[in-house]
Coordinates of C-alpha atoms in Angstrom, one line a residue:
M261 CA 8.8 32.6 26.8
E262 CA 11.2 35.7 26.7
T263 CA 9.2 37.3 29.6
T264 CA 9.5 34.2 31.7
T265 CA 13.2 34.0 31.1
K266 CA 13.9 37.6 32.0
N267 CA 12.0 37.4 35.2
S268 CA 13.7 34.2 36.1
H269 CA 17.2 35.7 35.6
S270 CA 16.4 38.8 37.6
T271 CA 15.0 36.7 40.5
T272 CA 18.1 34.6 40.5
H273 CA 20.3 37.7 40.6
R274 CA 18.4 39.1 43.6
T275 CA 18.6 35.8 45.4
R276 CA 22.4 35.7 45.1
R277 CA 22.6 39.2 46.7
V278 CA 20.4 38.1 49.5
Y279 CA 22.5 35.1 50.1
H280 CA 25.4 37.3 51.1
T281 CA 23.2 39.2 53.6
K282 CA 24.1 37.8 57.1
N283 CA 20.8 38.8 58.8
D284 CA 18.5 36.4 56.8
Q285 CA 20.5 33.3 56.1
H286 CA 17.7 30.8 56.9
N287 CA 15.1 32.4 54.6
T288 CA 17.8 32.8 52.0
H289 CA 18.6 29.2 52.1
K290 CA 15.0 28.3 51.3
K291 CA 15.2 30.6 48.3
I292 CA 18.5 29.2 47.1
N293 CA 17.0 25.7 47.1
K294 CA 14.1 26.8 45.1
Q295 CA 15.6 29.1 42.6
P296 CA 18.0 26.8 40.8
T297 CA 15.1 24.4 40.3
Q298 CA 13.1 27.2 38.7
K299 CA 16.0 28.2 36.5
A300 CA 16.6 24.6 35.4
R301 CA 12.9 24.3 34.6
T302 CA 13.0 27.5 32.6
S303 CA 16.1 26.3 30.7
F304 CA 14.5 22.9 30.1
S305 CA 11.3 24.4 28.8
R306 CA 13.2 26.7 26.5
F307 CA 15.2 23.7 25.2
R308 CA 12.0 21.7 24.6
A309 CA 10.3 24.5 22.8
E310 CA 13.3 24.9 20.5
D311 CA 13.5 21.2 20.0
K312 CA 9.9 20.7 19.0
K313 CA 9.4 20.1 15.3
L314 CA 6.6 18.7 13.2
K315 CA 7.8 15.6 11.4
I316 CA 6.1 13.9 8.5
M317 CA 7.2 10.5 7.3
V318 CA 5.6 8.5 4.5
L319 CA 6.1 4.8 5.1
G320 CA 4.7 3.8 1.7
G321 CA 3.3 5.3 -1.4
L322 CA 6.2 7.5 -2.5
E323 CA 8.0 4.9 -4.6
E324 CA 5.0 2.8 -5.7
V325 CA 1.3 2.8 -6.3
G326 CA 0.0 1.3 -3.1
R327 CA 1.1 0.7 0.5
N328 CA -0.1 4.2 1.3
C329 CA 0.7 5.1 4.9
T330 CA 1.7 8.5 6.3
L331 CA 3.0 9.2 9.9
I332 CA 2.8 12.6 11.5
E333 CA 4.7 13.3 14.7
Y334 CA 5.0 16.3 17.1
D335 CA 6.4 16.4 20.6
G336 CA 5.8 12.7 21.1
D337 CA 2.3 12.6 19.7
I338 CA 1.8 10.4 16.6
I339 CA -1.0 9.9 14.2
F340 CA -1.3 7.8 11.0
I341 CA -3.2 8.5 7.8
D342 CA -4.1 5.3 6.0
M343 CA -2.5 1.8 6.3
G344 CA -2.6 0.2 2.9
L345 CA -1.2 -2.8 1.1
Q346 CA 0.7 -3.0 -2.2
F347 CA 0.1 -5.8 -4.6
P348 CA 3.2 -7.8 -5.6
E349 CA 5.2 -7.1 -8.8
E350 CA 6.1 -9.7 -11.4
D351 CA 9.5 -10.4 -9.8
M352 CA 7.9 -11.3 -6.5
P353 CA 6.8 -14.9 -6.9
G354 CA 4.6 -16.3 -4.1
I355 CA 4.2 -13.0 -2.3
D356 CA 0.5 -12.2 -1.6
Y357 CA 1.1 -8.5 -0.9
I358 CA 3.4 -6.0 0.8
I359 CA 2.6 -3.8 3.8
P360 CA 4.3 -0.8 5.5
N361 CA 7.2 -1.4 7.9
M362 CA 6.4 -0.3 11.5
S363 CA 9.9 -0.7 12.9
Y364 CA 10.1 3.0 13.8
L365 CA 7.1 2.6 16.1
K366 CA 8.7 -0.1 18.4
G367 CA 8.5 1.3 21.9
K368 CA 6.3 4.2 20.8
E369 CA 3.0 2.4 20.7
K370 CA 1.5 4.4 23.6
Q371 CA 2.3 7.7 21.7
I372 CA 0.0 6.8 18.8
K373 CA -3.2 8.9 19.2
G374 CA -5.1 7.6 16.3
V375 CA -5.3 6.2 12.7
I376 CA -7.4 8.1 10.2
I377 CA -8.5 6.3 7.0
S378 CA -9.3 8.4 3.9
H379 CA -11.4 5.7 2.1
A380 CA -11.9 2.0 1.8
H381 CA -9.7 0.8 -1.0
Y382 CA -7.2 -1.9 0.0
D383 CA -4.2 0.2 -0.9
H384 CA -5.3 2.4 2.0
I385 CA -6.8 -0.2 4.5
G386 CA -5.3 -3.5 3.5
A387 CA -2.4 -3.6 6.1
I388 CA -4.7 -2.9 9.1
P389 CA -5.1 -6.6 10.2
H390 CA -1.3 -7.0 10.3
T391 CA -0.1 -3.6 11.6
I392 CA -2.8 -2.5 14.1
P393 CA -2.1 -5.5 16.6
K394 CA 1.6 -4.6 16.6
L395 CA 0.8 -1.0 17.4
G396 CA -1.4 -1.8 20.4
Y397 CA -4.8 -1.4 18.7
P398 CA -4.9 2.4 18.5
P399 CA -8.3 4.0 17.7
I400 CA -9.3 4.1 14.0
Y401 CA -11.4 6.9 12.6
A402 CA -13.2 6.9 9.2
L403 CA -16.6 7.4 7.6
P404 CA -19.2 4.7 8.0
L405 CA -18.8 2.8 4.7
T406 CA -15.0 2.7 5.2
N407 CA -15.3 1.4 8.7
A408 CA -17.8 -1.3 7.7
I409 CA -15.4 -2.6 5.0
I410 CA -12.5 -2.5 7.4
K411 CA -14.5 -4.6 10.0
K412 CA -15.6 -7.1 7.3
R413 CA -12.0 -7.6 6.2
Q414 CA -10.9 -8.1 9.9
E415 CA -13.3 -11.0 10.1
D416 CA -11.0 -13.0 7.8
Y417 CA -8.2 -12.9 10.4
K418 CA -9.1 -15.1 13.3
G419 CA -7.7 -14.6 16.8
L420 CA -7.5 -10.8 16.7
Q421 CA -9.2 -8.7 19.3
P422 CA -11.9 -6.3 18.1
L423 CA -10.8 -3.0 16.5
N424 CA -11.1 0.2 18.4
I425 CA -13.0 1.8 15.5
H426 CA -15.1 5.0 15.4
N427 CA -17.4 6.5 12.8
V428 CA -16.9 10.2 12.0
K429 CA -18.9 12.7 10.0
L430 CA -17.5 15.3 7.6
D431 CA -18.3 18.2 9.9
D432 CA -16.7 16.5 13.0
K433 CA -13.6 17.8 14.7
L434 CA -11.2 15.4 16.5
K435 CA -8.7 16.2 19.2
L436 CA -5.9 13.6 19.0
G437 CA -3.1 14.7 21.3
V438 CA -1.7 18.0 20.0
F439 CA -3.4 17.4 16.7
E440 CA -6.9 18.8 15.8
I441 CA -8.4 16.9 12.8
E442 CA -11.0 18.1 10.4
F443 CA -12.4 16.5 7.2
F444 CA -13.8 17.6 3.8
H445 CA -15.6 15.7 1.0
L446 CA -13.8 14.6 -2.2
N447 CA -14.8 12.4 -5.1
H448 CA -13.2 9.1 -5.9
N449 CA -14.8 5.9 -7.3
I450 CA -16.0 4.7 -3.9
P451 CA -18.4 6.5 -1.6
D452 CA -17.3 8.0 1.7
T453 CA -14.0 9.4 0.4
M454 CA -12.6 12.3 2.3
G455 CA -9.6 14.7 2.6
I456 CA -8.0 15.3 6.0
V457 CA -6.9 18.5 7.6
I458 CA -4.4 18.2 10.4
N459 CA -4.1 21.3 12.5
T460 CA -0.7 21.2 14.2
P461 CA 1.2 23.7 16.4
E462 CA 3.4 24.5 13.4
G463 CA 0.5 25.0 10.9
K464 CA -2.2 23.2 8.9
I465 CA -1.3 20.1 6.9
V466 CA -3.8 18.8 4.3
H467 CA -3.8 15.2 3.1
T468 CA -6.0 14.5 0.1
G469 CA -5.9 10.7 0.0
D470 CA -7.1 9.5 -3.4
W471 CA -9.3 12.1 -5.1
K472 CA -10.7 13.8 -8.1
F473 CA -13.2 16.6 -8.8
D474 CA -16.4 15.2 -10.3
F475 CA -19.0 17.9 -11.0
Q476 CA -21.5 15.2 -12.2
P477 CA -21.0 12.3 -9.9
A478 CA -23.0 9.1 -9.9
T479 CA -26.5 9.2 -8.7
G480 CA -26.9 9.9 -5.0
E481 CA -23.3 11.3 -4.5
E482 CA -22.3 14.9 -4.0
P483 CA -19.6 16.8 -5.9
A484 CA -16.4 17.7 -3.9
D485 CA -17.0 20.4 -1.3
L486 CA -15.2 23.3 -3.1
A487 CA -16.6 25.9 -0.7
K488 CA -15.1 24.1 2.3
I489 CA -11.8 23.5 0.5
A490 CA -11.6 27.2 -0.4
K491 CA -12.3 28.1 3.3
I492 CA -9.5 25.8 4.4
G493 CA -7.2 27.5 2.0
Q494 CA -8.2 30.9 3.2
S495 CA -7.3 29.9 6.8
G496 CA -3.7 29.2 5.7
V497 CA -2.2 25.9 4.7
L498 CA 1.4 25.1 5.5
A499 CA 1.6 22.0 3.3
L500 CA -0.6 20.1 0.9
M501 CA 0.0 16.4 0.4
S502 CA -1.7 15.5 -2.9
D503 CA -2.3 12.3 -4.9
S504 CA 0.0 11.9 -7.9
T505 CA -1.4 8.8 -9.6
N506 CA -2.9 10.6 -12.7
A507 CA -1.1 14.0 -12.4
S508 CA 1.0 13.2 -15.5
Q509 CA -2.2 13.2 -17.6
P510 CA -3.4 16.6 -19.0
G511 CA -6.9 17.9 -18.6
T512 CA -9.5 16.9 -16.1
Q513 CA -10.8 13.5 -15.0
I514 CA -13.9 12.2 -16.8
S515 CA -17.1 12.2 -14.8
E516 CA -18.8 9.0 -13.6
L517 CA -22.0 10.3 -15.1
E518 CA -20.5 10.1 -18.6
I519 CA -19.4 6.5 -17.9
G520 CA -22.9 5.7 -16.8
T521 CA -24.3 7.0 -20.1
N522 CA -21.9 4.9 -22.1
L523 CA -22.5 1.8 -20.1
E524 CA -26.3 2.3 -20.5
D525 CA -25.8 2.5 -24.3
I526 CA -23.8 -0.8 -24.3
I527 CA -26.2 -2.7 -22.0
S528 CA -29.3 -1.6 -23.9
K529 CA -27.8 -2.6 -27.3
A530 CA -26.0 -5.8 -26.5
P531 CA -27.5 -8.7 -28.5
G532 CA -26.8 -11.3 -25.8
R533 CA -25.5 -11.5 -22.2
I534 CA -23.3 -8.7 -20.8
I535 CA -20.3 -9.6 -18.6
I536 CA -18.7 -6.6 -16.9
G537 CA -15.4 -7.0 -15.2
T538 CA -14.4 -4.4 -12.7
F539 CA -12.9 -3.9 -9.2
S540 CA -15.1 -5.0 -6.3
S541 CA -14.2 -1.7 -4.6
L542 CA -15.6 0.5 -7.5
L543 CA -18.9 0.8 -5.7
S544 CA -19.9 3.9 -7.6
R545 CA -19.5 2.1 -10.9
I546 CA -21.3 -1.0 -9.7
K547 CA -24.1 1.1 -8.4
Q548 CA -24.6 2.6 -11.8
I549 CA -24.6 -0.8 -13.5
I550 CA -27.3 -2.1 -11.2
E551 CA -29.4 1.0 -11.6
T552 CA -29.1 0.9 -15.4
A553 CA -30.0 -2.8 -15.5
E554 CA -33.0 -2.2 -13.3
K555 CA -34.1 0.7 -15.6
L556 CA -33.8 -1.5 -18.7
G557 CA -35.7 -4.4 -17.1
K558 CA -32.6 -6.7 -16.9
V559 CA -31.4 -8.8 -14.0
I560 CA -27.9 -8.7 -12.4
A561 CA -25.9 -11.7 -11.3
L562 CA -22.8 -11.0 -9.1
D563 CA -19.7 -13.2 -9.0
G564 CA -16.8 -12.7 -6.6
Y565 CA -16.8 -12.9 -2.8
S566 CA -15.5 -9.4 -2.3
M567 CA -17.9 -8.0 -4.8
K568 CA -20.9 -9.5 -3.0
S569 CA -19.6 -8.5 0.4
N570 CA -19.0 -4.9 -0.5
I571 CA -22.5 -4.5 -2.2
E572 CA -24.2 -6.0 0.8
I573 CA -22.4 -3.5 3.1
A574 CA -23.3 -0.6 0.8
K575 CA -26.9 -1.6 0.7
E576 CA -27.2 -2.0 4.5
L577 CA -25.8 1.5 5.0
G578 CA -28.1 3.0 2.4
Y579 CA -25.5 3.8 -0.2
M580 CA -27.3 1.5 -2.7
K581 CA -31.0 1.2 -3.2
F582 CA -32.5 -1.3 -5.7
N583 CA -35.2 -3.8 -6.0
P584 CA -34.1 -7.1 -4.4
K585 CA -35.5 -8.9 -7.4
T586 CA -32.9 -7.2 -9.6
L587 CA -30.2 -9.4 -8.2
I588 CA -30.3 -13.1 -9.0
D589 CA -28.2 -16.1 -8.1
L590 CA -25.6 -16.8 -10.8
K591 CA -26.9 -20.4 -11.0
K592 CA -30.3 -19.1 -12.2
I593 CA -29.2 -17.1 -15.2
D594 CA -30.3 -19.8 -17.6
N595 CA -33.9 -19.1 -16.5
Y596 CA -33.8 -15.7 -18.3
P597 CA -33.4 -14.7 -22.0
L598 CA -29.7 -14.0 -22.8
E599 CA -30.4 -10.4 -23.6
K600 CA -31.9 -9.8 -20.1
V601 CA -28.8 -11.0 -18.2
V602 CA -26.0 -8.7 -16.9
I603 CA -23.1 -10.4 -15.0
V604 CA -20.8 -8.2 -12.9
C605 CA -17.6 -9.9 -11.7
T606 CA -14.1 -9.4 -10.5
G607 CA -11.0 -10.2 -12.6
A608 CA -10.6 -7.3 -15.1
Q609 CA -6.8 -7.3 -14.3
G610 CA -6.5 -10.9 -15.4
E611 CA -6.0 -12.3 -11.9
K612 CA -5.4 -16.0 -12.0
N613 CA -8.2 -17.1 -9.7
A614 CA -10.6 -14.3 -10.2
S615 CA -14.0 -14.8 -11.8
L616 CA -13.4 -13.4 -15.3
M617 CA -10.2 -15.5 -15.9
R618 CA -12.0 -18.7 -14.7
I619 CA -15.0 -17.9 -17.0
A620 CA -12.7 -17.3 -20.0
N621 CA -10.6 -20.5 -19.3
G622 CA -13.7 -22.7 -18.9
E623 CA -12.9 -23.4 -15.3
H624 CA -15.9 -21.6 -13.8
R625 CA -18.5 -24.0 -12.2
T626 CA -21.5 -22.1 -13.5
L627 CA -20.6 -19.8 -16.4
K628 CA -18.9 -20.3 -19.7
I629 CA -18.4 -17.9 -22.6
I630 CA -20.8 -18.4 -25.5
K631 CA -20.9 -16.8 -28.9
G632 CA -22.7 -13.4 -28.7
D633 CA -21.5 -12.5 -25.2
T634 CA -20.3 -8.9 -24.7
V635 CA -17.5 -8.6 -22.2
V636 CA -16.7 -5.1 -20.8
F637 CA -13.5 -4.3 -19.0
S638 CA -14.7 -1.4 -16.9
S639 CA -11.3 -0.5 -15.3
S640 CA -7.9 0.6 -16.4
V641 CA -5.0 -1.8 -16.5
I642 CA -2.7 -1.7 -13.4
P643 CA 0.9 -1.3 -14.6
G644 CA 2.5 -4.8 -14.7
N645 CA -0.8 -6.5 -15.7
E646 CA -0.8 -5.6 -19.4
R647 CA 0.4 -8.9 -20.7
T648 CA -2.0 -10.9 -18.6
V649 CA -5.0 -8.8 -19.6
Q650 CA -4.0 -9.0 -23.2
R651 CA -4.0 -12.8 -23.0
L652 CA -7.4 -12.7 -21.3
K653 CA -8.8 -10.6 -24.2
D654 CA -7.3 -13.0 -26.7
T655 CA -9.0 -15.9 -25.0
L656 CA -12.4 -14.1 -24.9
F657 CA -12.3 -13.3 -28.6
R658 CA -11.3 -16.8 -29.5
K659 CA -14.4 -18.1 -27.7
G660 CA -16.7 -15.8 -29.6
A661 CA -17.2 -12.9 -27.3
E662 CA -17.2 -9.2 -28.2
V663 CA -14.7 -7.3 -26.0
I664 CA -15.0 -3.6 -25.1
H665 CA -12.4 -1.8 -23.0
Y666 CA -11.6 1.7 -21.9
Q667 CA -9.2 2.4 -24.8
M668 CA -12.1 1.8 -27.2
M669 CA -14.6 4.0 -25.5
D670 CA -15.2 5.6 -22.1
V671 CA -16.3 2.7 -20.0
H672 CA -13.9 3.6 -17.1
A673 CA -13.3 6.9 -15.3
G674 CA -10.1 7.1 -13.2
G675 CA -10.5 7.9 -9.6
H676 CA -7.5 10.2 -9.5
A677 CA -7.0 13.9 -10.3
K678 CA -5.4 14.9 -13.6
A679 CA -3.1 17.9 -14.1
D680 CA -5.9 20.5 -14.3
D681 CA -7.7 19.1 -11.3
V682 CA -4.4 19.4 -9.3
K683 CA -4.1 23.0 -10.4
L684 CA -7.5 23.8 -9.1
M685 CA -6.8 22.1 -5.8
I686 CA -3.5 24.0 -5.4
R687 CA -5.3 27.3 -6.2
L688 CA -8.0 26.6 -3.7
M689 CA -5.7 25.5 -0.9
N690 CA -2.9 27.9 -1.7
P691 CA -0.3 26.0 0.4
K692 CA 3.1 27.2 1.3
Y693 CA 4.6 23.8 0.5
F694 CA 3.5 21.2 -2.0
I695 CA 4.2 17.5 -1.3
P696 CA 3.4 15.0 -4.1
I697 CA 2.4 11.6 -2.7
E698 CA 0.8 8.3 -3.8
G699 CA 2.6 7.3 -7.0
N700 CA 5.9 6.0 -8.4
H701 CA 8.8 8.3 -8.2
F702 CA 8.4 9.6 -11.7
L703 CA 4.7 10.4 -11.0
L704 CA 5.7 12.5 -8.0
H705 CA 7.9 14.5 -10.4
Y706 CA 5.0 15.0 -12.8
N707 CA 2.9 16.2 -10.0
A708 CA 5.7 18.6 -8.9
K709 CA 5.8 20.0 -12.5
V710 CA 2.1 20.9 -12.1
A711 CA 3.0 22.9 -9.0
K712 CA 6.0 24.5 -10.8
S713 CA 3.7 25.6 -13.6
M714 CA 1.8 27.6 -11.0
G715 CA 4.9 29.4 -9.7
Y716 CA 6.1 27.1 -7.0
V717 CA 9.9 26.9 -6.6
D718 CA 11.9 23.7 -6.0
A719 CA 12.6 24.7 -2.4
N720 CA 8.8 24.6 -1.6
I721 CA 8.2 21.2 -3.3
F722 CA 9.2 18.1 -1.4
I723 CA 9.7 15.1 -3.5
A724 CA 10.6 12.6 -0.8
D725 CA 11.5 8.9 -0.7
N726 CA 9.7 6.4 1.5
G727 CA 10.8 7.0 5.1
Q728 CA 12.5 10.3 4.4
I729 CA 11.8 12.8 7.2
M730 CA 10.2 16.2 6.4
E731 CA 10.5 18.7 9.2
F732 CA 8.6 22.0 9.9
K733 CA 9.5 24.6 12.5
N734 CA 8.3 28.2 12.8
G735 CA 6.6 28.0 9.4
I736 CA 9.8 26.8 7.6
G737 CA 9.8 23.4 6.0
K738 CA 12.8 21.2 5.3
L739 CA 13.3 17.9 3.4
T740 CA 16.0 16.3 5.5
N741 CA 18.5 13.6 4.5
E742 CA 17.4 11.4 7.5
K743 CA 15.3 8.3 6.9
I744 CA 13.5 5.9 9.1
V745 CA 13.1 2.2 8.1
S746 CA 10.5 1.8 5.3
D747 CA 11.7 -1.5 3.8
Y748 CA 9.1 -3.9 2.4
V749 CA 7.3 -6.2 4.8
F750 CA 6.0 -9.2 2.8
V751 CA 2.8 -11.2 3.5
D752 CA 3.4 -14.7 2.2
G753 CA 0.6 -17.1 3.1
L754 CA 0.4 -17.0 6.9
G755 CA 3.8 -15.5 7.3
V756 CA 4.6 -11.8 7.7
S757 CA 8.2 -10.7 7.6
D758 CA 10.6 -8.1 6.5
E759 CA 13.2 -10.8 6.0
T760 CA 11.2 -12.5 3.3
N761 CA 13.4 -10.8 0.7
I762 CA 15.9 -13.6 1.3
V763 CA 13.3 -16.2 0.3
L764 CA 12.1 -14.0 -2.5
R765 CA 15.7 -13.8 -3.9
D766 CA 15.8 -17.6 -3.9
R767 CA 12.5 -17.8 -5.8
Q768 CA 13.8 -15.3 -8.3
V769 CA 16.9 -17.5 -8.9
L770 CA 14.7 -20.6 -9.3
A771 CA 12.5 -18.7 -11.7
E772 CA 15.3 -17.5 -13.8
D773 CA 17.8 -20.3 -13.9
G774 CA 16.2 -23.3 -12.2
M775 CA 17.9 -25.6 -9.7
I776 CA 20.1 -28.7 -9.8
V777 CA 20.3 -31.3 -7.0
V778 CA 23.5 -33.3 -6.5
I779 CA 23.1 -36.4 -4.3
A780 CA 26.2 -38.1 -3.0
T781 CA 26.1 -41.2 -0.8
V782 CA 29.3 -41.6 1.2
D783 CA 30.8 -43.9 3.9
S784 CA 30.3 -42.2 7.2
K785 CA 33.7 -43.3 8.5
T786 CA 35.9 -42.6 5.5
G787 CA 33.9 -40.1 3.4
Q788 CA 34.4 -42.4 0.4
L789 CA 31.8 -42.4 -2.4
I790 CA 29.7 -45.5 -2.3
Q791 CA 27.8 -45.1 -5.6
N792 CA 27.8 -42.7 -8.5
P793 CA 26.3 -39.3 -7.6
D794 CA 22.7 -38.7 -8.7
I795 CA 21.8 -35.5 -10.6
I796 CA 18.3 -34.0 -10.6
S797 CA 17.5 -30.9 -12.7
R798 CA 14.4 -28.7 -12.4
G799 CA 14.0 -25.6 -14.6
F800 CA 17.7 -25.7 -15.6
V801 CA 18.2 -28.0 -18.5
F802 CA 16.3 -30.9 -20.0
L803 CA 18.3 -34.0 -18.9
K804 CA 17.6 -36.1 -22.0
E805 CA 19.0 -33.4 -24.4
N806 CA 22.0 -32.6 -22.2
R807 CA 23.3 -36.1 -21.3
Q808 CA 26.9 -35.2 -22.1
L809 CA 26.8 -32.2 -19.7
I810 CA 25.2 -34.2 -16.9
E811 CA 27.7 -37.1 -17.3
D812 CA 30.6 -34.7 -17.3
L813 CA 29.2 -33.1 -14.1
R814 CA 28.6 -36.5 -12.5
H815 CA 32.2 -37.5 -13.2
R816 CA 33.6 -34.3 -11.8
V817 CA 31.5 -34.6 -8.6
K818 CA 32.7 -38.2 -8.2
K819 CA 36.3 -37.1 -8.5
L820 CA 35.7 -34.2 -6.1
V821 CA 34.4 -36.6 -3.4
V822 CA 36.9 -39.3 -4.0
D823 CA 39.8 -36.8 -3.6
S824 CA 38.6 -36.1 0.0
D825 CA 40.9 -37.3 2.8
P826 CA 40.2 -41.1 3.2
L827 CA 41.8 -41.2 6.7
S828 CA 39.3 -38.8 8.3
W829 CA 35.7 -39.2 9.2
A830 CA 33.2 -37.9 6.7
D831 CA 32.7 -34.1 7.0
S832 CA 29.3 -33.8 5.2
N833 CA 29.3 -30.0 5.5
N834 CA 32.7 -29.7 3.9
I835 CA 31.6 -32.0 1.1
K836 CA 28.4 -30.0 0.5
N837 CA 30.3 -26.7 0.4
K838 CA 32.8 -28.1 -2.1
I839 CA 30.1 -29.5 -4.3
R840 CA 28.1 -26.3 -4.2
D841 CA 31.0 -24.1 -5.1
Y842 CA 32.5 -26.3 -7.8
V843 CA 29.2 -27.3 -9.5
G844 CA 28.0 -23.6 -9.6
Q845 CA 31.3 -22.5 -11.2
F846 CA 31.3 -25.4 -13.7
L847 CA 27.7 -24.9 -14.8
F848 CA 28.2 -21.2 -15.3
T849 CA 31.3 -21.8 -17.4
K850 CA 29.4 -24.3 -19.6
T851 CA 26.0 -22.7 -19.9
G852 CA 26.2 -19.1 -18.7
K853 CA 23.5 -19.8 -16.2
R854 CA 23.6 -19.8 -12.4
P855 CA 21.0 -22.4 -11.2
M856 CA 20.5 -22.9 -7.5
V857 CA 22.8 -25.8 -6.5
L858 CA 21.4 -28.1 -3.7
P859 CA 24.0 -30.6 -2.6
V860 CA 22.7 -33.6 -0.6
V861 CA 25.2 -35.8 1.3
I862 CA 23.9 -39.1 2.6
E863 CA 26.1 -40.9 5.1
V864 CA 25.8 -44.7 5.5

């Protein structure tokens, strides 16, 4: 760039001298018209080069477990890594799930060069049906199993055009705008999990997705490709973005092979039926259970739509191989001896409508708990579900079942790296900057502590918030104070909105203090009260036990309406506002609660 600038300046200088030469004014005029354009172009190019910065913005996954979505931008080119959903928390009644906010992309849809998906868990793919149409259906790149599950989920959303989806292989290289993409194999608890390398003009960015090192993975799977990871590290890594979910736990993650051994011991010794609750996406675990049952001469019955769907996909793609006779219809389990039956179902988190909860509550059409059943919870408890899971276990014990869970013995291996796994990844990658991702804010700090224990200083560790912009220029990184919009977008039934927080707030008020309806019937001409106000309470107080309070309230509302100007026409809005304000204040003074007050004015 310096050479071009110098040449340009010298040419301009000569041109000016020629301009003052009288003998060649015509030719000089041509040069004069041309040279300022060249100079302007040179200055513009220099400005653009100085202005170009690599920007990384995480739209979800830095303040929660879920909603994982990373945006990388350089010189107008944009790529995404993952587009996941987040399951609602306890204070979000009626919300189905939460997805990333795409407001920043409005008007930039044509700049999106591609979406790369690390693996097929819903916290990495679940937002696709909602976000991809708004982004103009950019191409999606993932390994075959991941793509198959994405396509299957898309079928549940009618009226959408087909996805622009592409299978990749681990040794493929993609060119997406200015970005060159490579992949490497990692372990998780679902096949076809990969890390992603983004070669940018500013340096190499590595995004791990969810990962662990498993040196003894389940049958048919390969350990993480340490040789390739080391080679990537040797080529120079500017920044490593790494999973934080289990980084707070010391040691290394347990191997799936060990879990398989423990499950085989339980299945072989169980005196009656075995019921195993797990996630439908834990295909590595489900595969081991099916293979173990087949080995022991037992049959498997599956329950749960997503469970059946995922296994069918995995079988079609060759990730699972078993005798078709091993799987039986749940309705036929009574045709087999109790000790020969293994049931694999969803609902280990105590979900209200999932299989295991319906089985425990006696609401399942086919299956009920009988004395002698062994129920295995082959998954850890997601934070926030502890109380529900405990109640589910209580119910199972009351009905005569034996319950085994991961705190009693190793019947679940986490899919996320622990502290020593993170250390090995950092040592192999040797990045200049370390960026903890995928976890609550406190988990990001624990992941950062792992990096600090290996000599990284605070300036080279970016603990960002959702939407916070990280910039890289000339090999120097910066965690800026700038943020793009990353607020929650709620999916509530058929509705998708970032304004649902208003509705959610009302639901929270109703859940905490209930509601009270005040119905006043007035004369439309005078505004005078025609009959005593009616009071309806839901979730606030029990009317029969609080008659004095209700009568006192009725009397005060009556006086409030009667005191309105009798010479004017009824102003129902004014009457409603007066009732709402007065009743709210009165009830708070009397009870310390703030129920939602719904005034209804009927004009006759």
